[in-house]
PDB file of C-alpha atoms in Angstrom:
ATOM      1  CA  MET A   1     -39.956  65.944  27.134  1.00 92.00           C
ATOM      2  CA  LYS A   2     -39.770  63.174  24.580  1.00 95.00           C
ATOM      3  CA  GLN A   3     -41.913  61.775  21.803  1.00 97.00           C
ATOM      4  CA  ILE A   4     -43.367  58.268  21.595  1.00 97.00           C
ATOM      5  CA  PHE A   5     -45.378  56.380  18.991  1.00 98.00           C
ATOM      6  CA  VAL A   6     -48.456  54.472  20.196  1.00 98.00           C
ATOM      7  CA  TYR A   7     -50.512  52.030  18.130  1.00 98.00           C
ATOM      8  CA  GLY A   8     -52.856  50.237  20.559  1.00 97.00           C
ATOM      9  CA  SER A   9     -54.710  50.923  23.793  1.00 96.00           C
ATOM     10  CA  LEU A  10     -52.990  54.314  24.276  1.00 97.00           C
ATOM     11  CA  ARG A  11     -54.520  55.760  21.085  1.00 97.00           C
ATOM     12  CA  LYS A  12     -57.392  58.258  21.137  1.00 96.00           C
ATOM     13  CA  GLY A  13     -60.688  56.541  21.846  1.00 92.00           C
ATOM     14  CA  MET A  14     -59.088  53.551  23.557  1.00 95.00           C
ATOM     15  CA  TYR A  15     -59.322  52.726  27.259  1.00 94.00           C
ATOM     16  CA  ASN A  16     -55.735  53.529  28.281  1.00 96.00           C
ATOM     17  CA  TYR A  17     -55.752  56.866  26.437  1.00 96.00           C
ATOM     18  CA  GLU A  18     -58.046  58.351  29.094  1.00 94.00           C
ATOM     19  CA  ARG A  19     -55.856  57.226  31.990  1.00 94.00           C
ATOM     20  CA  TYR A  20     -52.337  57.730  30.643  1.00 96.00           C
ATOM     21  CA  VAL A  21     -52.367  60.178  27.729  1.00 96.00           C
ATOM     22  CA  LYS A  22     -55.355  62.556  27.760  1.00 95.00           C
ATOM     23  CA  GLY A  23     -54.448  65.880  29.377  1.00 95.00           C
ATOM     24  CA  LYS A  24     -50.912  64.643  30.117  1.00 96.00           C
ATOM     25  CA  SER A  25     -49.365  64.879  26.667  1.00 96.00           C
ATOM     26  CA  HIS A  26     -49.212  66.896  23.484  1.00 97.00           C
ATOM     27  CA  PHE A  27     -50.529  65.274  20.297  1.00 98.00           C
ATOM     28  CA  VAL A  28     -47.919  65.665  17.545  1.00 98.00           C
ATOM     29  CA  GLY A  29     -49.570  63.777  14.689  1.00 98.00           C
ATOM     30  CA  ASN A  30     -50.287  60.442  13.056  1.00 99.00           C
ATOM     31  CA  GLY A  31     -47.843  58.098  11.423  1.00 99.00           C
ATOM     32  CA  TYR A  32     -46.806  54.593  10.471  1.00 99.00           C
ATOM     33  CA  VAL A  33     -44.166  52.173  11.695  1.00 99.00           C
ATOM     34  CA  LYS A  34     -43.039  49.059   9.818  1.00 99.00           C
ATOM     35  CA  GLY A  35     -44.020  45.917  11.678  1.00 98.00           C
ATOM     36  CA  CYS A  36     -46.665  43.241  11.999  1.00 98.00           C
ATOM     37  CA  LEU A  37     -49.645  43.947  14.256  1.00 98.00           C
ATOM     38  CA  TYR A  38     -51.359  41.028  15.986  1.00 98.00           C
ATOM     39  CA  ALA A  39     -54.534  40.686  18.010  1.00 97.00           C
ATOM     40  CA  LEU A  40     -54.041  38.675  21.200  1.00 96.00           C
ATOM     41  CA  LYS A  41     -56.167  35.742  22.378  1.00 95.00           C
ATOM     42  CA  ASP A  42     -56.340  36.905  25.980  1.00 94.00           C
ATOM     43  CA  ALA A  43     -56.116  40.704  25.945  1.00 93.00           C
ATOM     44  CA  ALA A  44     -57.828  43.809  24.579  1.00 92.00           C
ATOM     45  CA  TYR A  45     -54.587  45.294  23.262  1.00 96.00           C
ATOM     46  CA  PRO A  46     -52.356  44.396  20.309  1.00 97.00           C
ATOM     47  CA  ALA A  47     -48.837  43.071  19.850  1.00 97.00           C
ATOM     48  CA  LEU A  48     -46.316  44.711  17.524  1.00 98.00           C
ATOM     49  CA  LEU A  49     -43.676  42.417  16.038  1.00 98.00           C
ATOM     50  CA  ASP A  50     -41.090  42.933  13.312  1.00 97.00           C
ATOM     51  CA  GLY A  51     -42.493  42.920   9.792  1.00 97.00           C
ATOM     52  CA  ASP A  52     -43.133  44.881   6.605  1.00 97.00           C
ATOM     53  CA  GLN A  53     -46.706  46.004   7.279  1.00 98.00           C
ATOM     54  CA  ASP A  54     -47.549  49.693   7.769  1.00 98.00           C
ATOM     55  CA  VAL A  55     -48.883  49.923  11.333  1.00 99.00           C
ATOM     56  CA  PHE A  56     -50.880  53.079  12.027  1.00 99.00           C
ATOM     57  CA  GLY A  57     -50.454  55.032  15.237  1.00 99.00           C
ATOM     58  CA  GLU A  58     -50.186  58.378  16.974  1.00 99.00           C
ATOM     59  CA  ILE A  59     -47.209  60.439  18.077  1.00 99.00           C
ATOM     60  CA  TYR A  60     -47.290  62.173  21.467  1.00 98.00           C
ATOM     61  CA  GLU A  61     -44.893  64.356  23.379  1.00 98.00           C
ATOM     62  CA  ILE A  62     -44.728  63.265  27.021  1.00 97.00           C
ATOM     63  CA  ASP A  63     -42.726  64.075  30.143  1.00 96.00           C
ATOM     64  CA  GLU A  64     -40.684  61.606  32.209  1.00 95.00           C
ATOM     65  CA  GLN A  65     -43.485  61.037  34.737  1.00 96.00           C
ATOM     66  CA  VAL A  66     -45.915  59.979  31.990  1.00 96.00           C
ATOM     67  CA  ALA A  67     -43.169  57.894  30.344  1.00 95.00           C
ATOM     68  CA  SER A  68     -42.569  56.026  33.626  1.00 94.00           C
ATOM     69  CA  ALA A  69     -46.296  55.349  34.060  1.00 96.00           C
ATOM     70  CA  ILE A  70     -46.526  53.977  30.504  1.00 96.00           C
ATOM     71  CA  ASP A  71     -43.424  51.812  31.053  1.00 94.00           C
ATOM     72  CA  GLU A  72     -45.158  50.314  34.087  1.00 93.00           C
ATOM     73  CA  LEU A  73     -48.366  49.726  32.107  1.00 93.00           C
ATOM     74  CA  GLU A  74     -46.433  47.978  29.322  1.00 92.00           C
ATOM     75  CA  GLY A  75     -44.441  45.814  31.743  1.00 87.00           C
ATOM     76  CA  CYS A  76     -41.315  47.404  30.348  1.00 86.00           C
ATOM     77  CA  HIS A  77     -38.558  47.477  32.955  1.00 76.00           C
ATOM     78  CA  LYS A  78     -34.964  48.530  32.403  1.00 74.00           C
ATOM     79  CA  ASP A  79     -33.145  45.474  33.758  1.00 72.00           C
ATOM     80  CA  THR A  80     -35.703  42.663  33.470  1.00 76.00           C
ATOM     81  CA  LEU A  81     -37.542  40.975  30.629  1.00 85.00           C
ATOM     82  CA  GLY A  82     -41.166  42.103  30.394  1.00 87.00           C
ATOM     83  CA  GLU A  83     -44.230  41.688  28.217  1.00 92.00           C
ATOM     84  CA  TYR A  84     -43.011  44.548  26.001  1.00 94.00           C
ATOM     85  CA  TYR A  85     -39.670  46.169  25.333  1.00 94.00           C
ATOM     86  CA  LYS A  86     -38.848  49.602  23.935  1.00 94.00           C
ATOM     87  CA  ALA A  87     -37.123  49.915  20.587  1.00 95.00           C
ATOM     88  CA  ARG A  88     -36.234  52.947  18.520  1.00 96.00           C
ATOM     89  CA  LYS A  89     -38.044  52.678  15.186  1.00 98.00           C
ATOM     90  CA  ILE A  90     -38.415  54.884  12.133  1.00 99.00           C
ATOM     91  CA  ILE A  91     -41.864  56.485  12.022  1.00 99.00           C
ATOM     92  CA  ARG A  92     -43.184  57.950   8.777  1.00 99.00           C
ATOM     93  CA  THR A  93     -45.615  60.742   9.603  1.00 98.00           C
ATOM     94  CA  THR A  94     -48.710  61.281   7.484  1.00 97.00           C
ATOM     95  CA  GLN A  95     -46.958  64.446   6.234  1.00 96.00           C
ATOM     96  CA  GLY A  96     -44.022  62.336   4.993  1.00 96.00           C
ATOM     97  CA  ALA A  97     -41.411  63.254   7.630  1.00 97.00           C
ATOM     98  CA  LEU A  98     -39.245  60.511   9.129  1.00 98.00           C
ATOM     99  CA  LEU A  99     -38.745  60.399  12.908  1.00 98.00           C
ATOM    100  CA  GLU A 100     -36.841  57.930  15.070  1.00 98.00           C
ATOM    101  CA  LEU A 101     -39.004  57.311  18.144  1.00 98.00           C
ATOM    102  CA  GLU A 102     -39.452  54.821  20.960  1.00 95.00           C
ATOM    103  CA  VAL A 103     -42.083  52.168  20.287  1.00 97.00           C
ATOM    104  CA  TYR A 104     -43.284  49.402  22.622  1.00 96.00           C
ATOM    105  CA  CYS A 105     -42.723  46.035  20.926  1.00 96.00           C
ATOM    106  CA  PHE A 106     -44.140  42.675  22.047  1.00 96.00           C
ATOM    107  CA  SER A 107     -41.479  40.383  23.505  1.00 94.00           C
ATOM    108  CA  LEU A 108     -41.672  36.834  22.143  1.00 94.00           C
ATOM    109  CA  ASP A 109     -39.011  35.872  24.708  1.00 91.00           C
ATOM    110  CA  TYR A 110     -41.338  36.680  27.632  1.00 89.00           C
ATOM    111  CA  GLU A 111     -43.143  33.744  29.264  1.00 86.00           C
ATOM    112  CA  LYS A 112     -45.783  32.387  26.843  1.00 92.00           C
ATOM    113  CA  ASN A 113     -46.197  35.472  24.679  1.00 94.00           C
ATOM    114  CA  ALA A 114     -45.775  33.557  21.391  1.00 95.00           C
ATOM    115  CA  GLU A 115     -48.762  31.344  22.287  1.00 96.00           C
ATOM    116  CA  ARG A 116     -50.916  34.424  22.916  1.00 96.00           C
ATOM    117  CA  LEU A 117     -50.847  35.635  19.295  1.00 97.00           C
ATOM    118  CA  LYS A 118     -54.306  35.342  17.724  1.00 96.00           C
ATOM    119  CA  ALA A 119     -54.222  36.745  14.190  1.00 95.00           C
ATOM    120  CA  VAL A 120     -52.527  39.416  12.128  1.00 98.00           C
ATOM    121  CA  ILE A 121     -54.531  42.644  11.911  1.00 98.00           C
ATOM    122  CA  PRO A 122     -54.295  42.937   8.112  1.00 96.00           C
ATOM    123  CA  HIS A 123     -54.757  46.710   7.777  1.00 97.00           C
ATOM    124  CA  GLY A 124     -52.432  47.538  10.695  1.00 98.00           C
ATOM    125  CA  ASP A 125     -54.922  49.789  12.527  1.00 98.00           C
ATOM    126  CA  PHE A 126     -55.916  48.555  15.999  1.00 98.00           C
ATOM    127  CA  VAL A 127     -58.725  51.084  16.567  1.00 96.00           C
ATOM    128  CA  LYS A 128     -60.296  50.118  13.228  1.00 96.00           C
ATOM    129  CA  TYR A 129     -59.914  46.427  14.161  1.00 96.00           C
ATOM    130  CA  VAL A 130     -61.709  46.948  17.505  1.00 94.00           C
ATOM    131  CA  LYS A 131     -64.615  48.686  15.740  1.00 92.00           C
ATOM    132  CA  GLU A 132     -64.845  45.850  13.190  1.00 91.00           C
ATOM    133  CA  GLU A 133     -64.835  43.219  15.950  1.00 83.00           C
ATOM    134  CA  LYS A 134     -67.675  45.002  17.779  1.00 78.00           C
ATOM    135  CA  LYS A 135     -69.773  45.024  14.586  1.00 66.00           C
ATOM    136  CA  GLU A 136     -69.232  41.275  14.135  1.00 59.00           C
ATOM    137  CA  ALA A 137     -70.337  40.607  17.729  1.00 47.00           C
ATOM    138  CA  ILE A 138     -73.723  42.294  17.187  1.00 40.00           C
TER     139      ILE A 138
END
């Protein structure tokens, strides 16, 4: 078993949570990672880049089978460049503890990823951003 930090489509209430996380993991808690969270022009999931923003997310404990499925989803392969890569980052839990966990980061070296960036999500919370975007579309 290992812990991961998720900030986008794998969070509760998002479309990939149902398929990859729900019933297959143990929720540990909420936390923040330092970075810069972007919306993408062509996708319904965000991109995490290096930065100083507090990006909100959730911590889950998962087994190797779930980890492999999520790696596949994220296009994260051991020996080849993919859409995302895994990096160990410091997570500050909402209780104030510091954890070093794997986080999926957007690879600017992959194909045309840099051109796909739409806008910074200023508050660093993708679920909140999605709800705000739906309100604006009404």
